[in-house]
Short mmCIF file of C-alpha atoms in Angstrom, two decimals:
data_model
loop_
_atom_site.label_atom_id
_atom_site.label_comp_id
_atom_site.label_asym_id
_atom_site.label_seq_id
_atom_site.Cartn_x
_atom_site.Cartn_y
_atom_site.Cartn_z
CA MET A 273 -0.04 -0.02 0.04
CA ASN A 274 1.50 3.34 -1.06
CA ALA A 275 -0.61 5.71 1.14
CA PRO A 276 0.23 6.11 4.73
CA ILE A 277 -2.31 4.40 6.98
CA GLU A 278 -3.38 7.63 8.65
CA THR A 279 -5.04 8.71 5.40
CA LEU A 280 -7.21 5.61 5.25
CA THR A 281 -10.77 5.61 6.46
CA PRO A 282 -11.80 3.17 9.31
CA ALA A 283 -13.67 1.10 6.65
CA GLN A 284 -10.68 0.92 4.46
CA ILE A 285 -8.42 -0.27 7.34
CA VAL A 286 -10.91 -2.89 8.42
CA ALA A 287 -11.12 -4.15 4.79
CA GLU A 288 -7.31 -4.53 4.75
CA LEU A 289 -7.34 -6.43 8.03
CA ASP A 290 -10.17 -8.63 6.69
CA ALA A 291 -7.95 -9.94 3.99
CA TYR A 292 -5.82 -11.67 6.61
CA ILE A 293 -7.86 -12.01 9.76
CA VAL A 294 -11.15 -13.85 10.20
CA GLY A 295 -13.79 -12.29 12.49
CA GLN A 296 -12.97 -10.12 15.44
CA ASN A 297 -14.73 -7.06 13.91
CA GLU A 298 -14.93 -5.24 17.20
CA ALA A 299 -11.15 -5.28 17.63
CA LYS A 300 -10.66 -4.26 14.04
CA ARG A 301 -13.01 -1.40 14.33
CA ALA A 302 -11.39 -0.19 17.59
CA VAL A 303 -7.92 -0.26 16.05
CA ALA A 304 -9.15 1.45 12.83
CA VAL A 305 -10.85 4.26 14.70
CA ALA A 306 -7.74 4.81 16.84
CA LEU A 307 -5.54 5.09 13.74
CA ARG A 308 -7.97 7.45 12.02
CA ASN A 309 -7.94 9.62 15.08
CA ARG A 310 -4.27 10.05 14.52
CA TYR A 311 -4.99 11.45 11.06
CA ARG A 312 -7.72 13.72 12.49
CA ARG A 313 -5.41 15.12 15.24
CA GLN A 314 -2.75 16.02 12.51
CA GLN A 315 -5.27 18.25 10.82
CA LEU A 316 -5.75 20.49 13.88
CA SER A 317 -3.88 23.53 15.05
CA GLU A 318 -0.76 23.14 17.14
CA GLN A 319 -2.49 24.19 20.30
CA ASP A 320 -5.32 21.69 19.83
CA LYS A 321 -2.97 18.98 18.95
CA GLN A 322 -1.32 19.20 22.34
CA ASP A 323 -4.72 19.01 24.08
CA ILE A 324 -5.71 15.75 22.39
CA ALA A 325 -4.19 12.54 23.83
CA PRO A 326 -4.43 9.19 22.15
CA LYS A 327 -7.04 6.63 23.53
CA ASN A 328 -4.91 3.53 24.31
CA ILE A 329 -6.43 0.13 23.68
CA LEU A 330 -6.54 -3.10 25.69
CA MET A 331 -7.36 -6.15 23.67
CA ILE A 332 -8.70 -9.14 25.74
CA GLY A 333 -9.14 -12.67 24.38
CA PRO A 334 -7.96 -16.22 24.58
CA THR A 335 -4.82 -17.38 22.81
CA GLY A 336 -5.02 -18.06 19.05
CA VAL A 337 -7.83 -15.69 18.21
CA GLY A 338 -5.98 -13.02 16.35
CA LYS A 339 -4.57 -10.46 18.77
CA THR A 340 -0.93 -10.83 17.63
CA GLU A 341 -1.98 -11.22 14.05
CA ILE A 342 -3.75 -7.77 14.16
CA ALA A 343 -0.45 -6.28 15.41
CA ARG A 344 1.54 -8.03 12.73
CA ARG A 345 -0.67 -6.79 9.94
CA LEU A 346 -0.77 -3.30 11.40
CA ALA A 347 3.00 -3.22 11.20
CA GLN A 348 2.82 -4.14 7.51
CA LEU A 349 0.13 -1.66 6.77
CA ALA A 350 1.34 1.26 8.84
CA ARG A 351 3.96 3.60 7.41
CA ALA A 352 4.10 5.16 10.84
CA PRO A 353 6.83 4.06 13.29
CA PHE A 354 5.64 0.79 14.83
CA VAL A 355 7.19 -1.55 17.47
CA LYS A 356 5.87 -4.74 18.92
CA VAL A 357 7.16 -5.97 22.22
CA GLU A 358 6.44 -8.76 24.68
CA ALA A 359 5.66 -7.52 28.22
CA THR A 360 7.42 -10.61 29.63
CA LYS A 361 10.93 -9.34 28.50
CA PHE A 362 10.76 -6.47 30.83
CA THR A 363 11.62 -6.42 34.60
CA GLU A 364 11.28 -3.78 37.22
CA VAL A 365 14.08 -1.32 37.58
CA GLY A 366 16.81 -2.79 39.65
CA TYR A 367 16.33 -6.31 38.40
CA VAL A 368 18.34 -8.04 35.68
CA GLY A 369 16.60 -7.55 32.37
CA ARG A 370 15.38 -4.86 29.97
CA ASP A 371 13.59 -1.88 31.39
CA VAL A 372 10.35 -0.53 29.81
CA ASP A 373 12.11 2.57 28.25
CA SER A 374 13.86 0.16 25.85
CA MET A 375 10.68 -0.17 23.84
CA ILE A 376 10.66 3.58 23.20
CA ARG A 377 14.33 3.38 22.18
CA ASP A 378 13.31 0.63 19.77
CA LEU A 379 10.44 2.82 18.45
CA ALA A 380 13.04 5.62 17.77
CA ALA A 381 15.38 3.22 15.90
CA ASN A 382 12.40 1.94 13.78
CA SER A 383 11.40 5.55 12.98
CA VAL A 384 14.94 6.41 11.88
CA ARG A 385 15.07 3.27 9.55
CA LEU A 386 11.56 4.33 8.23
CA VAL A 387 12.61 7.95 7.45
CA GLU A 388 15.90 6.87 6.05
CA ALA A 389 14.25 4.45 3.63
CA GLU A 390 11.91 7.29 2.46
CA ARG A 391 14.80 9.75 1.97
CA LYS A 392 16.75 7.13 0.04
CA GLU A 393 13.87 6.78 -2.31
CA LEU A 394 13.96 10.55 -2.90
CA VAL A 395 17.66 10.50 -3.84
CA ARG A 396 17.48 7.11 -5.59
CA GLU A 397 17.68 8.63 -9.13
CA ALA A 398 20.73 10.74 -8.27
CA ALA A 399 22.37 7.83 -6.47
CA HIS A 400 21.73 5.58 -9.50
CA ARG A 401 23.38 8.14 -11.88
CA ARG A 402 26.41 8.55 -9.63
CA MET A 403 26.81 4.82 -9.23
CA LEU A 404 26.93 4.40 -13.00
CA GLU A 405 29.40 7.27 -13.26
CA ARG A 406 31.71 5.75 -10.61
CA ILE A 407 31.69 2.35 -12.27
CA ALA A 408 32.23 3.95 -15.71
CA ASP A 409 35.25 5.75 -14.32
CA GLN A 410 36.80 2.50 -13.30
CA LEU A 411 35.99 0.61 -16.35
CA SER A 412 37.26 3.40 -18.64
CA THR A 413 40.91 2.67 -17.63
CA GLU A 414 40.54 -0.79 -19.22
CA LEU A 415 38.92 0.18 -22.53
CA PRO A 416 41.09 0.80 -25.62
CA GLU A 417 39.55 4.11 -26.51
CA PHE A 418 40.22 5.68 -23.12
CA GLN A 419 43.77 4.25 -22.98
CA ALA A 420 44.45 5.74 -26.34
CA GLN A 421 43.27 9.16 -25.09
CA SER A 422 45.63 8.71 -22.14
CA HIS A 423 48.48 7.98 -24.53
CA GLU A 424 47.77 11.11 -26.40
CA MET A 425 47.92 13.12 -23.21
CA GLY A 426 51.49 11.72 -22.49
CA PHE A 427 50.84 8.25 -21.05
CA SER A 428 51.97 4.98 -22.57
CA ALA A 429 49.48 2.67 -24.17
CA ASP A 430 49.43 -0.58 -26.02
CA TYR A 431 46.77 0.64 -28.54
CA PRO A 432 47.15 2.85 -31.68
CA VAL A 433 46.97 6.54 -30.92
CA GLN A 434 43.83 8.34 -31.96
CA THR A 435 43.62 12.02 -32.30
CA SER A 436 41.14 14.13 -30.37
CA SER A 437 39.20 14.61 -33.53
CA GLU A 438 38.71 10.88 -33.99
CA PHE A 439 37.78 10.34 -30.42
CA ASP A 440 35.49 12.25 -28.17
CA LEU A 441 36.17 11.33 -24.57
CA GLU A 442 32.93 12.73 -23.19
CA LYS A 443 30.86 10.89 -25.83
CA ALA A 444 32.69 7.66 -25.11
CA ARG A 445 31.99 8.10 -21.37
CA ALA A 446 28.35 8.68 -21.99
CA LYS A 447 28.19 5.68 -24.28
CA LEU A 448 29.86 3.57 -21.62
CA ILE A 449 27.29 4.80 -18.93
CA ASN A 450 24.45 3.81 -21.30
CA GLU A 451 25.87 0.46 -21.86
CA LEU A 452 26.17 -0.06 -18.12
CA GLU A 453 22.54 0.93 -17.82
CA GLN A 454 21.71 -1.79 -20.32
CA GLY A 455 23.75 -4.37 -18.47
CA LEU A 456 26.29 -4.92 -21.27
CA HIS A 457 29.25 -4.88 -18.82
CA ASP A 458 27.74 -6.84 -16.04
CA ASP A 459 30.39 -9.58 -16.31
CA LYS A 460 33.29 -7.20 -15.83
CA GLU A 461 34.79 -6.69 -12.50
CA VAL A 462 35.39 -3.40 -10.34
CA ASP A 463 36.77 -2.55 -6.99
CA VAL A 464 34.13 -1.64 -4.45
CA GLU A 465 34.58 -0.20 -0.98
CA ILE A 466 32.34 -2.13 1.44
CA GLU A 467 31.54 -0.86 4.91
CA GLU A 468 31.78 -3.67 7.35
CA GLN A 469 29.62 -2.88 10.39
CA GLY A 470 31.17 -3.96 13.72
CA THR A 471 29.63 -4.18 17.13
CA ASN A 472 28.15 -0.84 18.00
CA PHE A 473 26.58 -1.67 21.41
CA LEU A 474 27.78 -3.22 24.66
CA GLN A 475 25.60 -4.59 27.43
CA VAL A 476 26.18 -2.68 30.66
CA PHE A 477 24.54 -2.28 34.07
CA THR A 478 22.80 1.02 34.39
CA PRO A 479 20.26 2.39 37.03
CA GLY A 480 17.58 1.08 34.68
CA GLY A 481 18.95 -2.51 34.66
CA MET A 482 21.05 -4.18 31.97
CA GLU A 483 21.05 -1.98 28.76
CA GLU A 484 22.78 -1.80 25.43
CA MET A 485 25.19 1.18 25.51
CA GLY A 486 25.78 2.77 22.16
CA LEU A 487 29.39 3.10 21.08
CA ASP A 488 29.04 5.57 18.22
CA MET A 489 30.42 8.29 20.41
CA LEU A 490 33.79 6.67 20.50
CA GLY A 491 34.27 7.06 16.76
CA ALA A 492 37.63 5.91 15.50
CA ASN A 493 38.77 5.08 19.04
CA ASN A 494 36.04 2.52 19.37
CA PRO A 495 37.89 -0.59 20.69
CA PHE A 496 34.87 -2.83 19.99
CA GLY A 497 34.72 -2.32 16.22
CA GLY A 498 32.41 0.14 14.55
CA ALA A 499 32.35 0.69 10.85
CA ARG A 500 35.42 -0.48 8.91
CA SER A 501 35.92 -0.24 5.20
CA SER A 502 37.58 -2.79 2.89
CA TYR A 503 37.87 -3.17 -0.86
CA ARG A 504 36.51 -6.13 -2.81
CA ARG A 505 36.69 -7.18 -6.37
CA LEU A 506 33.13 -7.79 -7.59
CA ARG A 507 31.29 -8.24 -10.76
CA VAL A 508 29.51 -5.14 -11.99
CA VAL A 509 26.01 -6.71 -11.56
CA ASP A 510 26.89 -7.36 -7.86
CA ALA A 511 28.59 -3.99 -7.24
CA LYS A 512 25.72 -1.92 -8.62
CA PRO A 513 23.30 -2.30 -5.60
CA ILE A 514 26.08 -2.01 -3.10
CA LEU A 515 27.42 1.14 -4.62
CA GLU A 516 23.93 2.66 -5.04
CA GLU A 517 23.05 2.00 -1.48
CA SER A 518 26.24 3.61 -0.23
CA ILE A 519 25.91 6.71 -2.39
CA ALA A 520 22.25 7.14 -1.32
CA LYS A 521 23.32 6.95 2.37
CA ASP A 522 25.91 9.52 1.80
CA LEU A 523 23.40 11.86 0.13
CA ILE A 524 21.21 11.95 3.26
CA GLU A 525 21.92 14.59 5.94
CA PRO A 526 21.96 12.61 9.24
CA ASN A 527 21.11 15.37 11.70
CA SER A 528 17.90 16.41 9.96
CA LEU A 529 17.09 12.68 9.49
CA ASN A 530 17.16 12.05 13.22
CA GLN A 531 15.10 15.17 14.03
CA GLU A 532 12.39 14.08 11.58
CA ALA A 533 12.42 10.56 12.85
CA ILE A 534 12.00 11.64 16.47
CA HIS A 535 9.17 13.95 15.43
CA ARG A 536 7.52 11.16 13.47
CA ALA A 537 7.74 8.80 16.38
CA GLU A 538 6.33 11.29 18.80
CA GLN A 539 3.40 12.27 16.69
CA THR A 540 2.35 8.96 14.94
CA GLY A 541 4.33 6.24 16.71
CA ILE A 542 2.49 2.99 17.69
CA VAL A 543 3.64 0.64 20.44
CA PHE A 544 2.03 -2.79 20.71
CA ILE A 545 2.63 -4.53 24.00
CA ASP A 546 1.68 -8.20 23.89
CA GLU A 547 1.23 -10.62 26.76
CA ILE A 548 0.33 -7.80 29.18
CA ASP A 549 -1.59 -10.31 31.23
CA LYS A 550 1.65 -12.01 32.13
CA VAL A 551 2.65 -8.96 34.33
CA ALA A 552 -0.71 -8.81 35.99
CA ILE A 553 -0.80 -10.08 39.60
CA LYS A 554 -3.63 -12.54 40.47
CA SER A 555 -5.62 -11.27 43.53
CA GLY A 556 -3.88 -12.38 46.69
CA GLY A 557 -0.42 -12.43 45.07
CA GLY A 558 2.56 -10.33 46.11
CA SER A 559 5.66 -12.31 46.68
CA GLY A 560 8.44 -13.80 44.61
CA PRO A 561 8.27 -12.90 40.86
CA ASP A 562 4.98 -10.99 41.54
CA VAL A 563 6.98 -8.07 43.04
CA SER A 564 8.80 -7.60 39.73
CA ARG A 565 5.60 -7.92 37.70
CA GLU A 566 3.98 -5.18 39.65
CA GLY A 567 7.15 -3.20 39.25
CA VAL A 568 6.85 -3.45 35.55
CA GLN A 569 3.33 -2.14 35.65
CA ARG A 570 4.51 0.81 37.76
CA ASP A 571 7.33 1.46 35.25
CA LEU A 572 4.85 1.34 32.38
CA LEU A 573 2.66 4.07 33.88
CA PRO A 574 4.90 7.21 33.11
CA VAL A 575 5.79 5.84 29.63
CA ILE A 576 2.08 5.38 28.67
CA GLU A 577 0.96 8.56 30.45
CA GLY A 578 3.66 10.64 28.79
CA SER A 579 7.39 11.08 29.60
CA THR A 580 10.62 11.92 27.94
CA VAL A 581 12.88 8.92 27.18
CA ALA A 582 16.54 9.56 26.09
CA THR A 583 17.52 7.72 22.92
CA LYS A 584 20.80 7.82 20.98
CA PHE A 585 18.88 9.73 18.30
CA GLY A 586 17.51 12.38 20.58
CA ALA A 587 14.95 12.81 23.50
CA LEU A 588 11.59 11.28 22.65
CA ARG A 589 8.34 12.36 24.35
CA THR A 590 5.63 9.64 24.56
CA ASP A 591 2.63 11.95 25.29
CA HIS A 592 1.11 11.24 21.85
CA VAL A 593 2.38 7.69 21.16
CA LEU A 594 -0.50 5.22 20.81
CA PHE A 595 -0.19 2.08 23.02
CA VAL A 596 -2.18 -1.04 22.10
CA CYS A 597 -1.86 -3.81 24.79
CA ALA A 598 -3.14 -7.33 24.40
CA GLY A 599 -3.37 -10.36 26.70
CA ALA A 600 -5.27 -13.66 27.03
CA PHE A 601 -6.07 -13.07 30.76
CA HIS A 602 -6.96 -16.77 31.27
CA ILE A 603 -5.34 -16.91 34.62
CA SER A 604 -5.52 -13.26 35.73
CA GLN A 605 -8.12 -10.67 34.89
CA PRO A 606 -7.81 -7.08 33.59
CA SER A 607 -8.89 -5.94 36.99
CA ASP A 608 -5.73 -7.52 38.41
CA LEU A 609 -3.74 -4.83 36.70
CA ILE A 610 -2.92 -1.91 39.05
CA PRO A 611 -5.72 0.64 38.84
CA GLU A 612 -3.56 3.42 37.49
CA LEU A 613 -2.50 1.22 34.51
CA GLN A 614 -6.16 0.22 33.88
CA GLY A 615 -7.02 3.85 33.71
CA ARG A 616 -4.35 4.49 31.07
CA LEU A 617 -5.99 1.81 28.82
CA PRO A 618 -9.54 3.31 28.43
CA ILE A 619 -10.71 1.39 25.36
CA ARG A 620 -11.39 -2.32 26.12
CA VAL A 621 -12.04 -4.75 23.34
CA GLN A 622 -13.20 -8.42 23.85
CA LEU A 623 -12.03 -10.80 21.13
CA ASN A 624 -14.32 -13.75 20.89
CA PRO A 625 -13.27 -17.45 20.88
CA LEU A 626 -13.20 -19.10 17.41
CA GLY A 627 -15.70 -21.74 16.41
CA GLU A 628 -15.76 -24.42 13.80
CA ASP A 629 -17.10 -22.17 11.11
CA ASP A 630 -14.23 -19.70 11.82
CA PHE A 631 -11.64 -22.37 11.58
CA GLY A 632 -13.11 -23.45 8.21
CA ARG A 633 -12.88 -19.78 6.98
CA ILE A 634 -9.27 -19.47 8.30
CA LEU A 635 -8.24 -22.51 6.25
CA ARG A 636 -9.80 -21.08 3.00
CA GLU A 637 -10.28 -17.29 2.94
CA PRO A 638 -7.17 -15.23 4.03
CA LYS A 639 -4.61 -14.22 1.50
CA ASN A 640 -2.12 -16.31 3.55
CA ALA A 641 -4.51 -19.13 4.36
CA ILE A 642 -2.79 -22.14 5.69
CA VAL A 643 -3.92 -24.42 2.79
CA LYS A 644 -2.62 -21.94 0.25
CA GLN A 645 0.77 -21.96 2.03
CA TYR A 646 1.13 -25.64 1.76
CA GLN A 647 -0.09 -25.67 -1.82
CA LYS A 648 2.62 -23.13 -2.81
CA LEU A 649 5.34 -25.12 -0.90
CA LEU A 650 4.47 -28.44 -2.47
CA GLU A 651 4.33 -26.91 -5.99
CA VAL A 652 7.97 -26.32 -5.75
CA ASP A 653 8.50 -30.06 -5.87
CA GLY A 654 5.96 -30.48 -8.63
CA THR A 655 3.12 -31.70 -6.50
CA ARG A 656 -0.22 -29.97 -6.87
CA VAL A 657 -2.46 -30.57 -3.86
CA SER A 658 -6.22 -29.77 -3.53
CA PHE A 659 -8.78 -30.33 -0.71
CA THR A 660 -12.52 -30.94 -1.02
CA PRO A 661 -14.68 -28.56 1.05
CA SER A 662 -15.82 -31.38 3.30
CA ALA A 663 -12.08 -32.32 3.96
CA LEU A 664 -11.42 -28.80 5.30
CA ASP A 665 -14.53 -28.87 7.28
CA GLU A 666 -13.40 -32.09 8.90
CA VAL A 667 -10.00 -30.54 9.78
CA ALA A 668 -11.80 -27.57 11.39
CA HIS A 669 -14.02 -30.01 13.32
CA PHE A 670 -11.05 -31.95 14.56
CA ALA A 671 -9.36 -28.63 15.67
CA VAL A 672 -12.41 -27.79 17.71
CA GLU A 673 -12.55 -31.28 19.33
CA LEU A 674 -8.83 -31.15 20.28
CA ASN A 675 -9.18 -27.74 21.74
CA LYS A 676 -12.03 -29.01 23.94
CA LYS A 677 -10.01 -32.15 24.98
CA LEU A 678 -6.59 -30.46 25.41
CA GLU A 679 -5.50 -26.91 26.01
CA ASN A 680 -7.47 -24.40 23.85
CA ILE A 681 -4.88 -22.82 21.70
CA GLY A 682 -7.32 -21.36 19.21
CA ALA A 683 -6.44 -21.27 15.45
CA ARG A 684 -2.86 -22.38 16.15
CA ARG A 685 -4.23 -25.96 16.38
CA LEU A 686 -4.90 -25.76 12.63
CA HIS A 687 -1.15 -25.53 11.94
CA THR A 688 -0.62 -28.69 13.91
CA LEU A 689 -3.31 -30.64 12.24
CA MET A 690 -2.27 -29.64 8.73
CA GLU A 691 1.27 -30.52 9.42
CA LYS A 692 0.26 -34.02 10.61
CA LEU A 693 -2.13 -34.43 7.64
CA LEU A 694 0.62 -33.59 5.02
CA GLU A 695 3.62 -34.96 6.97
CA ASP A 696 4.28 -38.01 4.61
CA LEU A 697 3.54 -35.98 1.53
CA LEU A 698 5.98 -33.23 2.50
CA PHE A 699 8.69 -35.88 3.07
CA GLU A 700 8.11 -37.79 -0.14
CA ALA A 701 7.28 -35.03 -2.59
CA PRO A 702 10.82 -34.32 -3.93
CA ASP A 703 11.19 -37.97 -4.96
CA CYS A 704 7.81 -38.43 -6.67
CA GLY A 705 8.04 -36.05 -9.61
CA ASN A 706 5.04 -34.12 -10.96
CA ARG A 707 1.70 -35.29 -9.86
CA GLU A 708 -1.74 -34.08 -8.57
CA LEU A 709 -3.38 -35.19 -5.35
CA SER A 710 -6.68 -34.44 -3.79
CA PHE A 711 -7.64 -34.95 -0.15
CA ASP A 712 -11.27 -35.77 0.80
CA VAL A 713 -12.99 -36.28 3.97
CA ALA A 714 -12.12 -39.98 4.11
CA ASP A 715 -8.42 -39.08 3.81
CA VAL A 716 -8.64 -36.63 6.61
CA ARG A 717 -10.43 -39.18 8.96
CA ARG A 718 -7.92 -41.88 8.13
CA LEU A 719 -4.80 -39.79 8.78
CA LEU A 720 -6.08 -37.61 11.71
CA GLY A 721 -8.92 -39.68 13.17
CA PRO A 722 -6.82 -42.03 15.26
CA LEU A 723 -4.82 -39.10 16.73
CA VAL A 724 -7.93 -37.19 17.55
CA GLU A 725 -9.70 -40.22 19.18
CA ASN A 726 -6.63 -41.02 21.31
CA ALA A 727 -6.00 -37.37 22.27
CA ASP A 728 -4.81 -38.22 25.73
CA GLN A 729 -2.04 -40.49 24.36
CA SER A 730 -1.15 -38.19 21.49
CA LYS A 731 -1.39 -34.89 23.35
CA ASN A 732 2.40 -34.35 23.04
CA LEU A 733 2.05 -34.65 19.27
CA LEU A 734 -1.00 -32.47 18.90
#
């Protein structure tokens, strides 16, 4: 999608999510409205902008119903800075682990990459032209016409001398650049300077726990590495993208890039915090690891409410960053979060458990449907696989039955069943040549029926 997601209407955003996610319309609508509000806020005056805070979202639902998938698709749709983190990776200040500010530093880094990619596209044409000129300058020393011109200017050459009237250096250079554009010299070799990126961070203990300290400030005195350059002899076809990327990077002014990236992260940044229920304390808790979990919640408060976080690209204020949290809450409840954190997540969305019809749609409808994935993989080995509608319905039925007998892992059960269904075929396909196979309901019952009936014995497999 070319347009930034902020310009899309809520209906358009929901339509994009519908292409990959079955059901959960309430969650899709809540996310779509929140994103549209970002666009609406950008159209207001500066004073009004400061008065409007984002309405953070808490998505509640069992595992395998689409919470994480919504985040993943948002990341692909959004051209706004986006970061997805797991709440379980954080620990309270003073404990070994990452502190919550690290997700804002990650957001700043993602914003820099986003803005850098956009600016590279703006200078892509100029960088492409300079790349061709640089390669032409190297190749020209090996071509007879250019060597003859050098001989005429006083250098030795192994080729007959041509007068300036017989040879126009600029025209020959332009011709060479045109030939490079057409790929006529792709098999020749040139020397390319390649920047080898060393280690630019070091894990150290800080008042905020163990963090990654940037080493860019050490410059050439960096004892841990940093950027080092070396020359390699490469074919022209391989050297082109490397040179073009290097030249495009040189054409970008880094200071203004960082300023724009920080501004973009502050105004349109989105942070998705998954597994938020894992830091909730069940009523009556309060010892052992629960202490750190409650500490994580307390540390999240100022970040979500609005604070300034120091990053290596500059200070980033989180007042207008949108936070979307999600959790299964199958052991704890949203009410087990500390009240202050609950208040900072005003929009609650309940995701519904998936039924047999939903599982059938998940197998068939999404662009990346599980069945389509296996069909594409097997086509590589010349095997074309199809499934009758009743066969897919039976797989969906087995998934529901297993979720009832064993742990309910939602739609993730479909991956397990499809892998078991096609296990032998995936193993044998490379040795069987081109063929076409169709699975009907009898095949599904024959291959999966015994496993489902003896779910207690096969629970480690399913």
